[in-house]
PDB file of C-alpha atoms and ligand atoms in Angstrom:
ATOM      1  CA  UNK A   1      -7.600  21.884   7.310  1.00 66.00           C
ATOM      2  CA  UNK A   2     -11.272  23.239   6.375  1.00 74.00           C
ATOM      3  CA  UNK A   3      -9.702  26.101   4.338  1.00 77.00           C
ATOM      4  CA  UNK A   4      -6.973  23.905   2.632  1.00 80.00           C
ATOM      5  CA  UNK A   5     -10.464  21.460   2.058  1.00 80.00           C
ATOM      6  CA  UNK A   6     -12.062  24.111   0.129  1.00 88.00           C
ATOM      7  CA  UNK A   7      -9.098  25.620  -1.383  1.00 92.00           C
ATOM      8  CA  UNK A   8      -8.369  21.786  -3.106  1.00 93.00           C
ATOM      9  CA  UNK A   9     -12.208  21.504  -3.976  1.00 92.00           C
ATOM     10  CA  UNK A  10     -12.116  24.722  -5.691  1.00 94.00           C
ATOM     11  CA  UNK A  11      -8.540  23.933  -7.410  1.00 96.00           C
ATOM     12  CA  UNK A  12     -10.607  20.676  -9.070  1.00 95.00           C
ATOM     13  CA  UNK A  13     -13.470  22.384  -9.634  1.00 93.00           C
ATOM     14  CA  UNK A  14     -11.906  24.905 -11.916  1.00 95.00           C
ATOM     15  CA  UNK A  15      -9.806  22.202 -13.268  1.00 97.00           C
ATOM     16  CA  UNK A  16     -10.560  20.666 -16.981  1.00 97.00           C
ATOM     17  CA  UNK A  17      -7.887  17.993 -16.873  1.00 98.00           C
ATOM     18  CA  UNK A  18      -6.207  16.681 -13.905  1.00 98.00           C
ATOM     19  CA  UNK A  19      -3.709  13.960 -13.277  1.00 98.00           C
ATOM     20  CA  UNK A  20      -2.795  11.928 -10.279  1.00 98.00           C
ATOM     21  CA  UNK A  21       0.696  11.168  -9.528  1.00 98.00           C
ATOM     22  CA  UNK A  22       0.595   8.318  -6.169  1.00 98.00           C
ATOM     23  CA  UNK A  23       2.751   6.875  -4.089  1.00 98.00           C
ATOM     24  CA  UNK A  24       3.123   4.271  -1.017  1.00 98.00           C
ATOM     25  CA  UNK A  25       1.392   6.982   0.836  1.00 98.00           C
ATOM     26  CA  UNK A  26      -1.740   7.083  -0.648  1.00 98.00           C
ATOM     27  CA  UNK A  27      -1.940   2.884   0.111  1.00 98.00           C
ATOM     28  CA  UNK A  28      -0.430   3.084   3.858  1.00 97.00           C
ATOM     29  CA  UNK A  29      -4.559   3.734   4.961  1.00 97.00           C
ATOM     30  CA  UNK A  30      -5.202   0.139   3.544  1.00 97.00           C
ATOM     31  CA  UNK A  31      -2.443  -1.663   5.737  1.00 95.00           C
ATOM     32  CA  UNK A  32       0.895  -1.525   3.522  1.00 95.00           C
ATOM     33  CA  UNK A  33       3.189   0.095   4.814  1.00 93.00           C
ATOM     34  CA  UNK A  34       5.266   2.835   3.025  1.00 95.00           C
ATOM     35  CA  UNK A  35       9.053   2.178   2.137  1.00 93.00           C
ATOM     36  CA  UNK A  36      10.928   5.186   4.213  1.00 91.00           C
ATOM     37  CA  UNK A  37      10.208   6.568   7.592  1.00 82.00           C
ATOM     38  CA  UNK A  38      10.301   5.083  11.118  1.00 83.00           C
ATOM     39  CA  UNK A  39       7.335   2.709   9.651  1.00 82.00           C
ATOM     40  CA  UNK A  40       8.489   1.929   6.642  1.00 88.00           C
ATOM     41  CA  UNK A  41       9.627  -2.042   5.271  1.00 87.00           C
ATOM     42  CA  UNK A  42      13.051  -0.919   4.658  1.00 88.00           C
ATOM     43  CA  UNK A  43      13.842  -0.516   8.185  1.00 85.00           C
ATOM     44  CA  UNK A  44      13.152  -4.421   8.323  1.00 82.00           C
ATOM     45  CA  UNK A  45      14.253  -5.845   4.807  1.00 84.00           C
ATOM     46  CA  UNK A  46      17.403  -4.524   2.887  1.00 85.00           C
ATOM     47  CA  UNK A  47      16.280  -3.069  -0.410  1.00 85.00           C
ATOM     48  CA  UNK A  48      19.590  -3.404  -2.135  1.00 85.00           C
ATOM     49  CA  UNK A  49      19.331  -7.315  -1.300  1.00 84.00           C
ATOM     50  CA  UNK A  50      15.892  -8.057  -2.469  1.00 83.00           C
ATOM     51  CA  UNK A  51      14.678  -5.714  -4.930  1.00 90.00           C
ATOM     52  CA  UNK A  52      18.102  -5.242  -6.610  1.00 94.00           C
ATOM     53  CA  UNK A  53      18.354  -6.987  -9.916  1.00 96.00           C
ATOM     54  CA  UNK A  54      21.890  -8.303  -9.783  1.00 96.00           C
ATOM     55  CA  UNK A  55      21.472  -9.421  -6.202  1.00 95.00           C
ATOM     56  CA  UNK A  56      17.450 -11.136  -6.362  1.00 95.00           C
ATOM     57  CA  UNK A  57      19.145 -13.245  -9.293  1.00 95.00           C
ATOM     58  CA  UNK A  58      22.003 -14.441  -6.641  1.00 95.00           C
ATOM     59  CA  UNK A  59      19.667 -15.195  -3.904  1.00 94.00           C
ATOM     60  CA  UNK A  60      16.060 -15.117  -4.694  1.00 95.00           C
ATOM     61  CA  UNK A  61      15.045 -16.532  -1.338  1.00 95.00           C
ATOM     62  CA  UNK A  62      15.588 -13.287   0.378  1.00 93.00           C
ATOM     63  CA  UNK A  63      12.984 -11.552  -1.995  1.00 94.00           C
ATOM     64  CA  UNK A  64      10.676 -14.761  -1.568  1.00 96.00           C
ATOM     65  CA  UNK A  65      11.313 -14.135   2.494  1.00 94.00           C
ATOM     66  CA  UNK A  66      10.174 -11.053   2.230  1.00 92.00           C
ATOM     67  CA  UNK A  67       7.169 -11.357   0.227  1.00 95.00           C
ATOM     68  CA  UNK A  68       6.150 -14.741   2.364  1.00 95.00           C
ATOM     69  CA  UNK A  69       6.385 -12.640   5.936  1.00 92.00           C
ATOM     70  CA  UNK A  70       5.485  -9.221   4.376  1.00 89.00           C
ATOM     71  CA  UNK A  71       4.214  -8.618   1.235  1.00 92.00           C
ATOM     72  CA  UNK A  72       1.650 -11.594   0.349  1.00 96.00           C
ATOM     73  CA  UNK A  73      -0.192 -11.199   4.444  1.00 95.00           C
ATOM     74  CA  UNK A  74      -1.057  -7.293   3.631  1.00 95.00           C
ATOM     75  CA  UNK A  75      -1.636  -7.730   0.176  1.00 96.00           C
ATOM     76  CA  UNK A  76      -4.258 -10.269   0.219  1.00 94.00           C
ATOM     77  CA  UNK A  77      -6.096  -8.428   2.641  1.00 93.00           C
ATOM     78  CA  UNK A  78      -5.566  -5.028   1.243  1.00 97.00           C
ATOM     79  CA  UNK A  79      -8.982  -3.104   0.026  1.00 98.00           C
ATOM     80  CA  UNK A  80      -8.853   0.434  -2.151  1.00 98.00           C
ATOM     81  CA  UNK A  81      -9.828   3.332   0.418  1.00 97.00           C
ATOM     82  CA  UNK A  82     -11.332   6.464   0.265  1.00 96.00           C
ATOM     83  CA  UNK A  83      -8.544   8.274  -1.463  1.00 97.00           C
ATOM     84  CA  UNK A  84      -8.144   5.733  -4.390  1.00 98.00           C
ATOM     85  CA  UNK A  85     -12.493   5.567  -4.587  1.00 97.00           C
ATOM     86  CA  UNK A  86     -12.202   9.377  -4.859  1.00 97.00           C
ATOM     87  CA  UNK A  87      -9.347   9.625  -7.658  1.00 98.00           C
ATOM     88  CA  UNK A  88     -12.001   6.975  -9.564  1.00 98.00           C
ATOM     89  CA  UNK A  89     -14.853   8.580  -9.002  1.00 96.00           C
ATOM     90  CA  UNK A  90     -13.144  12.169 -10.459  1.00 96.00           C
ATOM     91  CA  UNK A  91     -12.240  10.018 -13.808  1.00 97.00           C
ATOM     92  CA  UNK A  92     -15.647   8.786 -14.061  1.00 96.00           C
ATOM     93  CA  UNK A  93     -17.095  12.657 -13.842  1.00 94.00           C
ATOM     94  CA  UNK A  94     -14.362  12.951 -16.703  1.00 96.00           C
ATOM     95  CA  UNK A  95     -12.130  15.365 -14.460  1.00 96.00           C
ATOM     96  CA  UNK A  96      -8.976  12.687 -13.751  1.00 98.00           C
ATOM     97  CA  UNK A  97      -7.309  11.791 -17.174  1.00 98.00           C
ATOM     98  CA  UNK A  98      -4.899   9.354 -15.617  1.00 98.00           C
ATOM     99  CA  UNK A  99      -3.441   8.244 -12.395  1.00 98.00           C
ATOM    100  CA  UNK A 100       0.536   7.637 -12.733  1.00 98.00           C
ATOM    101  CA  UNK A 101       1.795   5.690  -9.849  1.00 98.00           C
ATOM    102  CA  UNK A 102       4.983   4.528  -8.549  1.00 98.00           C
ATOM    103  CA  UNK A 103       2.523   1.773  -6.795  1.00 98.00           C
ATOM    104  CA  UNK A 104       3.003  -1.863  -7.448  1.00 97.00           C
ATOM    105  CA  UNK A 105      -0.804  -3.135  -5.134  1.00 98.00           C
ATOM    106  CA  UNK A 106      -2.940  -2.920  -8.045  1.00 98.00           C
ATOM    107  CA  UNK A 107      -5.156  -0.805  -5.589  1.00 98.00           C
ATOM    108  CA  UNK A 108      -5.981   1.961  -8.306  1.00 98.00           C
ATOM    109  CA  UNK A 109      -7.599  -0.287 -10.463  1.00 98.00           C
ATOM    110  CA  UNK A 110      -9.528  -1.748  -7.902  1.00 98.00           C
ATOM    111  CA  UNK A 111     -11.003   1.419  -7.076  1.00 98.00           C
ATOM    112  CA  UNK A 112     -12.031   1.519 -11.067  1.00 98.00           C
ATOM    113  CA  UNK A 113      -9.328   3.485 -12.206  1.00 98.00           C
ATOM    114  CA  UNK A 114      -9.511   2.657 -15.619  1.00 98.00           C
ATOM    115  CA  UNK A 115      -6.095   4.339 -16.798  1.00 98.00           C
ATOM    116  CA  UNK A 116      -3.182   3.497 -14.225  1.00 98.00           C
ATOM    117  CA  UNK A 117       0.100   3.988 -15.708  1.00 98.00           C
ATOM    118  CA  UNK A 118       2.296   1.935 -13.681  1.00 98.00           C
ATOM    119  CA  UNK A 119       5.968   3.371 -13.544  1.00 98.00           C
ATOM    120  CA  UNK A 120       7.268   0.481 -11.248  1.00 98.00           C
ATOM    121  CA  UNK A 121       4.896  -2.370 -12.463  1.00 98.00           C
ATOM    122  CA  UNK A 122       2.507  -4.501 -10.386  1.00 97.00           C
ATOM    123  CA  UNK A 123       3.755  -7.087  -7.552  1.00 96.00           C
ATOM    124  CA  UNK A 124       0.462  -9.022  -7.778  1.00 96.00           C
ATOM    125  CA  UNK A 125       1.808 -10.585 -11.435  1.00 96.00           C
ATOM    126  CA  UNK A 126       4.662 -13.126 -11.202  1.00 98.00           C
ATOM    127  CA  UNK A 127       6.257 -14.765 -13.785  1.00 98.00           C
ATOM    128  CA  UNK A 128       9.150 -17.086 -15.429  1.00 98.00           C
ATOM    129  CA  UNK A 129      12.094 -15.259 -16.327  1.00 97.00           C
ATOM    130  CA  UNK A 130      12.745 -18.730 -17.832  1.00 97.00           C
ATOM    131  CA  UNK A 131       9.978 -19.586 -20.052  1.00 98.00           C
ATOM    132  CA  UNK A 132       7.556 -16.236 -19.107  1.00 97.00           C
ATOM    133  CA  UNK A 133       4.615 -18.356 -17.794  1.00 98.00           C
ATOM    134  CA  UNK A 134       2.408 -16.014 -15.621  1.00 98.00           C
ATOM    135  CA  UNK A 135       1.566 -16.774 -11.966  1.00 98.00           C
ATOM    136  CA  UNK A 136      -1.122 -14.742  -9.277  1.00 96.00           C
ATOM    137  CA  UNK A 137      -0.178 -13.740  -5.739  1.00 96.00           C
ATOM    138  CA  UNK A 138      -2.108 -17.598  -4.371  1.00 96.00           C
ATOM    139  CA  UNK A 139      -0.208 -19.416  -6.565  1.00 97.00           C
ATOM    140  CA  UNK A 140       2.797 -18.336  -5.866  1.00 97.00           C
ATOM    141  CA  UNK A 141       2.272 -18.117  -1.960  1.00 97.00           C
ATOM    142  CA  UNK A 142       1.205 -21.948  -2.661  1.00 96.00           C
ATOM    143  CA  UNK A 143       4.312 -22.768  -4.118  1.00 97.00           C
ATOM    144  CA  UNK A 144       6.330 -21.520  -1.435  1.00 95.00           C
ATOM    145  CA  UNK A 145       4.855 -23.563   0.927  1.00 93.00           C
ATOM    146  CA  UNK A 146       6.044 -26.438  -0.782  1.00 93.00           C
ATOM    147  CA  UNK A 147       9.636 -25.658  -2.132  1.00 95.00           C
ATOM    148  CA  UNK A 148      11.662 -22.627  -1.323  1.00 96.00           C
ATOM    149  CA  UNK A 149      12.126 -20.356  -3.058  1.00 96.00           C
ATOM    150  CA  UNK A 150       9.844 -21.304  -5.298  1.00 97.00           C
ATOM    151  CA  UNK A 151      10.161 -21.987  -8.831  1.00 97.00           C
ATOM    152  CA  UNK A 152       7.942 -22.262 -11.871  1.00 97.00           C
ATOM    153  CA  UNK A 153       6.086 -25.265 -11.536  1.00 96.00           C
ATOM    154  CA  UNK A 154       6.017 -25.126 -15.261  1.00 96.00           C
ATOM    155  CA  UNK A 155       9.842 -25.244 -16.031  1.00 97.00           C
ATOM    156  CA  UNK A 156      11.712 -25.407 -12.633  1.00 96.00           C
ATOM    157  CA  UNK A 157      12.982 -20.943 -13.997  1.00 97.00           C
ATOM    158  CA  UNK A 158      13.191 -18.257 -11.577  1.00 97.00           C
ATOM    159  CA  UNK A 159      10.027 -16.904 -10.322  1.00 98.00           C
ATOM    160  CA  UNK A 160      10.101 -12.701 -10.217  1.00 98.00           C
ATOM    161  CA  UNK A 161       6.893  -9.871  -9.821  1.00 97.00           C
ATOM    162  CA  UNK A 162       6.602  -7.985 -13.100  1.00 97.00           C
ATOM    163  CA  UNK A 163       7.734  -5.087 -10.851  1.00 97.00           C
ATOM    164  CA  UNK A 164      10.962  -2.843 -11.857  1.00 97.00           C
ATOM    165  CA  UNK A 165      13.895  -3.374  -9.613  1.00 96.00           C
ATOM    166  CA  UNK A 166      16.661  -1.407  -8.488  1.00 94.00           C
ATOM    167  CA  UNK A 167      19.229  -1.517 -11.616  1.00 95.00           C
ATOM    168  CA  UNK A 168      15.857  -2.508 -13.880  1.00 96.00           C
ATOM    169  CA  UNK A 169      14.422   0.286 -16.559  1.00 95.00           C
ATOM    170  CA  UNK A 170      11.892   1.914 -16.577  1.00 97.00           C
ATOM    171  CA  UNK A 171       8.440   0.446 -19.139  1.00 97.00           C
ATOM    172  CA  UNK A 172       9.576   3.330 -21.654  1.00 97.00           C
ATOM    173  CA  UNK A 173       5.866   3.271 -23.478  1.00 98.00           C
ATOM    174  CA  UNK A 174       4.728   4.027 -19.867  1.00 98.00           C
ATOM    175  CA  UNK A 175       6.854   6.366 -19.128  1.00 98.00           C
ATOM    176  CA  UNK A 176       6.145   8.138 -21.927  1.00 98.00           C
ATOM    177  CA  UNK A 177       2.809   8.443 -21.646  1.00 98.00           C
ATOM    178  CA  UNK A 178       3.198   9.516 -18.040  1.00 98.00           C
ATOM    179  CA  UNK A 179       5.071  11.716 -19.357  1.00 98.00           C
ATOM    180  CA  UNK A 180       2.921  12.880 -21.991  1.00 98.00           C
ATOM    181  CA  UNK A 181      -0.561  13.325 -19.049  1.00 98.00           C
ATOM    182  CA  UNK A 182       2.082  15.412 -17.059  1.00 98.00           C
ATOM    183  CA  UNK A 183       2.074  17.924 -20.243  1.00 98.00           C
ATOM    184  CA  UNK A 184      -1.235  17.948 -21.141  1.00 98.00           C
ATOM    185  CA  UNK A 185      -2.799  17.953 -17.971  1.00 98.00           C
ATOM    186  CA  UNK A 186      -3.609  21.668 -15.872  1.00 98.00           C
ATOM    187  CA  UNK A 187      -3.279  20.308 -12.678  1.00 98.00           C
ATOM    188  CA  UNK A 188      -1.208  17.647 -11.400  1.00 98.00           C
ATOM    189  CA  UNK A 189      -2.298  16.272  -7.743  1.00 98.00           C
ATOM    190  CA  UNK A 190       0.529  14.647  -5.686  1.00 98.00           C
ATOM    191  CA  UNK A 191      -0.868  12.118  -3.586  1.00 98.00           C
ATOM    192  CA  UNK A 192       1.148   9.974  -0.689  1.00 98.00           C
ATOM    193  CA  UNK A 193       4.604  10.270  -1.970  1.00 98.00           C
ATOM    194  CA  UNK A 194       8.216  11.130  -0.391  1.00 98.00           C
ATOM    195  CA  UNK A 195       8.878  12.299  -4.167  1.00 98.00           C
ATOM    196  CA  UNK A 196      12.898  11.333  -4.182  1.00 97.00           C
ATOM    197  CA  UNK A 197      12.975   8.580  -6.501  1.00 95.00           C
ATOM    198  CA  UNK A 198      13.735   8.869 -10.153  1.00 95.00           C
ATOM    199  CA  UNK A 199      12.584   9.568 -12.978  1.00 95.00           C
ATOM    200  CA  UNK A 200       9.253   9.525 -11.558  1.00 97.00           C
ATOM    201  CA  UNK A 201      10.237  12.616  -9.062  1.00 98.00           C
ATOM    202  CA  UNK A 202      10.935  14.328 -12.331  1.00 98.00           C
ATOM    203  CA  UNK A 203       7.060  14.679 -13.536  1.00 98.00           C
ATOM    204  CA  UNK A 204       5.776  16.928 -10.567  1.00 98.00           C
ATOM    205  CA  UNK A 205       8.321  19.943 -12.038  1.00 98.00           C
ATOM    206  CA  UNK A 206       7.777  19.096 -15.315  1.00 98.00           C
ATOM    207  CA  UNK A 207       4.159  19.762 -15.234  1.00 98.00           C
ATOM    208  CA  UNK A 208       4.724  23.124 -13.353  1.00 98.00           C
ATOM    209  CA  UNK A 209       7.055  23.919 -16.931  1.00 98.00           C
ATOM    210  CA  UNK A 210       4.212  23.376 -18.571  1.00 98.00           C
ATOM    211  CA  UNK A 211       2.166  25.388 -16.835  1.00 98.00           C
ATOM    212  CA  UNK A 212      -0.265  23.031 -14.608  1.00 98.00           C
ATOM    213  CA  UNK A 213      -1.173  23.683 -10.706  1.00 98.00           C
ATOM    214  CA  UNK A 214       1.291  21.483  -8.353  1.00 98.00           C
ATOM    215  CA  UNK A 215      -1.150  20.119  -5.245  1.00 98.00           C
ATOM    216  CA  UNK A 216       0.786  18.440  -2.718  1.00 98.00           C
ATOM    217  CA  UNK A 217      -1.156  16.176  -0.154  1.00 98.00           C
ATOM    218  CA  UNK A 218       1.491  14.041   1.700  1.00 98.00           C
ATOM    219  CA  UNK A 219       2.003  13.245   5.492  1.00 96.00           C
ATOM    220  CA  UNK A 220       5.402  14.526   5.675  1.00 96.00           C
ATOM    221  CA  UNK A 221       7.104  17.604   3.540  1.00 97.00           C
ATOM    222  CA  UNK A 222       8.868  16.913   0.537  1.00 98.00           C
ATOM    223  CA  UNK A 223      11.736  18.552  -1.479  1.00 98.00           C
ATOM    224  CA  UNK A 224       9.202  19.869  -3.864  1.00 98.00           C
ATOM    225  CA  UNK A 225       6.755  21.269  -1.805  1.00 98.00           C
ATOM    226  CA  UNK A 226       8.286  24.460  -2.616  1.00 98.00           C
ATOM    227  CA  UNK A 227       7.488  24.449  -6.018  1.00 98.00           C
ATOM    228  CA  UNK A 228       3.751  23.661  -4.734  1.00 98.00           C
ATOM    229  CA  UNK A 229       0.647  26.225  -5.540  1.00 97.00           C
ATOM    230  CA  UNK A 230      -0.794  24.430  -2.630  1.00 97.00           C
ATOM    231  CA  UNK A 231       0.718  21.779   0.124  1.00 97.00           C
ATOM    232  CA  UNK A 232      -1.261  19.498   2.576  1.00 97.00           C
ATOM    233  CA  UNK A 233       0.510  17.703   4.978  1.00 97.00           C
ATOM    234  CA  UNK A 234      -2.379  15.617   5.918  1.00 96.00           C
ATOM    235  CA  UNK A 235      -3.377  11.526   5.053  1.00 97.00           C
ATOM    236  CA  UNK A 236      -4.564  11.234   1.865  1.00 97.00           C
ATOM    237  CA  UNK A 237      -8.039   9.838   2.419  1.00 95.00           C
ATOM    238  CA  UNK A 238      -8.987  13.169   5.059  1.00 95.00           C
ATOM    239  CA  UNK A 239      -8.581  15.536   1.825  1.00 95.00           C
ATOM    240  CA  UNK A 240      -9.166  13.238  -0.591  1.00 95.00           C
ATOM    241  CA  UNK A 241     -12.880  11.303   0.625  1.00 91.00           C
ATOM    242  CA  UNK A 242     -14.335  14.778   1.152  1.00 89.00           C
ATOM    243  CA  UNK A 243     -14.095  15.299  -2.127  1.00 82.00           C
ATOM    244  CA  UNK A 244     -16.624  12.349  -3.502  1.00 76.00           C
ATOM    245  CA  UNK A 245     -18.661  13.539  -0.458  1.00 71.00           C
ATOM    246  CA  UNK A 246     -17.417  11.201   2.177  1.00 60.00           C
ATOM    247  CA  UNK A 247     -17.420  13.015   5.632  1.00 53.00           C
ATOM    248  CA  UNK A 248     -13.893  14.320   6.669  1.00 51.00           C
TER     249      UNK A 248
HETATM  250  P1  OAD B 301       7.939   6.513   0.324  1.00 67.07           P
HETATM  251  O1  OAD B 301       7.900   5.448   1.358  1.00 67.07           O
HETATM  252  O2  OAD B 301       9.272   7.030  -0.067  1.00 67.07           O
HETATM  253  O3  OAD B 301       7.085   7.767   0.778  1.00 67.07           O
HETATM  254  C1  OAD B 301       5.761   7.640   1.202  1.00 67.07           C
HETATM  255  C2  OAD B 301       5.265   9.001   1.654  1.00 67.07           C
HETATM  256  O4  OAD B 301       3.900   8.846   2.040  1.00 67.07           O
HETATM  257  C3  OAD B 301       6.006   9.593   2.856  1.00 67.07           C
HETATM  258  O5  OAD B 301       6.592  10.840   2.502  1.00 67.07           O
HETATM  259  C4  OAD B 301       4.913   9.776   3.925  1.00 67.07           C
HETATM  260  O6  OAD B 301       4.981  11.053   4.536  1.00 67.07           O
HETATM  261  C5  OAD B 301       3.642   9.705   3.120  1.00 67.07           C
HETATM  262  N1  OAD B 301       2.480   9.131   3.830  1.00 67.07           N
HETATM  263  C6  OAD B 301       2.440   8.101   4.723  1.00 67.07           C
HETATM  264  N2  OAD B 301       1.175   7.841   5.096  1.00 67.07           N
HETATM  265  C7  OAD B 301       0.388   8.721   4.425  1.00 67.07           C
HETATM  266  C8  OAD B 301      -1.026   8.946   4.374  1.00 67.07           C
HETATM  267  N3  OAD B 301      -1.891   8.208   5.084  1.00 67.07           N
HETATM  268  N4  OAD B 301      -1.478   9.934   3.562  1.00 67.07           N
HETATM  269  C9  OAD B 301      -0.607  10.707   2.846  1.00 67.07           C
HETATM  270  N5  OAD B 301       0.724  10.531   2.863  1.00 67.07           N
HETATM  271  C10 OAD B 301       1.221   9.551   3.627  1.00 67.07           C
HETATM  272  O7  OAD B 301       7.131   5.955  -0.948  1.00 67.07           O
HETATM  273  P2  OAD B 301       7.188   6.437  -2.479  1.00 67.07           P
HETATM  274  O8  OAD B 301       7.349   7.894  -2.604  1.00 67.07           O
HETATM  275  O9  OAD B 301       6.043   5.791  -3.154  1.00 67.07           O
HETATM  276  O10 OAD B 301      10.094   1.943  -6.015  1.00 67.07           O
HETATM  277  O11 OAD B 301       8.524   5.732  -2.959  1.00 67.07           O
HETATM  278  C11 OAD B 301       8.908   5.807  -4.301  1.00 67.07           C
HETATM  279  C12 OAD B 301       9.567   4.528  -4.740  1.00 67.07           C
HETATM  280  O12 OAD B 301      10.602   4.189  -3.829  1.00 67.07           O
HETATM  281  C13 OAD B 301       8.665   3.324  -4.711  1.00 67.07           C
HETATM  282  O13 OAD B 301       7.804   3.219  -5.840  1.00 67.07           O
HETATM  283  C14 OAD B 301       9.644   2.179  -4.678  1.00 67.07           C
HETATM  284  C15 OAD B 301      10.789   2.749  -3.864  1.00 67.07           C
HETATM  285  O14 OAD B 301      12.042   2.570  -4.463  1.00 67.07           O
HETATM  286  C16 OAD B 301      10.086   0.676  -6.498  1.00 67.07           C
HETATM  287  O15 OAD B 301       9.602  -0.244  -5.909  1.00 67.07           O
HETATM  288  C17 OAD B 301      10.705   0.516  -7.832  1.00 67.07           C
END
């Protein structure tokens, strides 16, 4: 691990303009838990029954189950951790131009990342597919405890996160400009994810195309760790709090 350490410090160092690409990985070290693996929420809630478009519309209690028993305990308690401080901190030195993450916590930003593109949205905004009225996390866990699921207080519409579902596009200006950081940057840092979803899964080769260092650092391989300059299959906080000087 010490070599890999110093071989990641130096790859920054010589950087001019990096970019972060996260996933559920780099959050599982502040309680929530990733979506595949042997601890991951799918093996407990069906993801083609609550975060599929066509079938949250049929039966949005299933989604509201899940956030009530899963979602809503972690994510109130959830704090940023060394790994999303550090990926702050290297924007602030003006090293990190962006973080792109297939996240949905909000975590990034409060670690001070200024620039987050979201690819997948953000769970902690709700609102009215009827009449669009905005709701936090409290309110909505509020609701529930008085009528399930629960609806806009406002109108009586469907509640939903602002977060893209299965059968849902893409935010195309977001995309694009993850798409656009992935080009411009020289290298692009992997951080925490199993890299199989698309089109996010797409930017990690695209910036090798154009001509940026791939770092890996991800508990468990990944089909593109062979197109890696460097691979770390270690938690995300060990290689990444070193960096902004926290011990490893
Ligand atoms: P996954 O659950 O697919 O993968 C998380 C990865 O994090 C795994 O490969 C683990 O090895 C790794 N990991 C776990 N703990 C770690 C730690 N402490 N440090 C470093 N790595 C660790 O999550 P994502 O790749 O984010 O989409 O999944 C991509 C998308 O799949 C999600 O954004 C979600 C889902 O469909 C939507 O919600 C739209």
């Amino acid at each position: 691990m010490a070599v890999e350490q110093t071989e990641v410090q130096a790859l920054v160092d010589s950087a001019e303009r990096v970019a972060a690409f996260t996933g559920a990985g780099i959050s599982a070290e502040s309680g929530i838990p990733t979506y595949r693996g042997d601890d991951g929420v799918w093996n407990k809630y069906d993801p083609a029954k609550y975060a599929e478009i066509g079938n949250f519309l049929a039966d949005p209690a299933y989604y509201w189950s899940f956030f009530r028993e899963v979602r809503y305990p972690v994510l109130r308690n959830a704090r940023p951790n060394p790994a999303h401080l550090a990926l702050a901190r290297l924007e602030q030195q003006g090293k990190l131009s962006a973080v792109i993450t297939q996240n949905i916590d909000g975590l990034h930003q409060e670690a001070g990342s200024e620039k987050v593109l979201e690819l997948h949205g953000n769970t902690r905004r709700i609102s009215c597919l009827g009449c669009g009225m905005g709701y936090s996390l409290d309110q909505v866990h509020h609701r529930l405890e008085e009528k399930f699921p629960p609806d806009c207080p406002a109108c009586g519409g469907v509640l939903k996160p602002e977060v893209v579902f299965f059968g849902e596009s893409l935010p195309m200006e977001v995309l694009d400009d993850a798409v656009e950081e992935t080009r411009s940057c020289d290298l692009f840092l992997v951080v925490g994810s199993s890299l199989v979803v698309q089109p996010a899964a797409s930017l990690p080769p695209l910036a090798v195309e154009s001509g940026a260092r791939l770092v890996i650092i991800n508990r468990d391989p990944t089909p593109l760790d062979r197109l890696a300059h460097l691979v770390l299959h270690e938690k995300a906080s060990d290689v990444l709090g070193p960096l902004i000087g926290l011990p490893d």
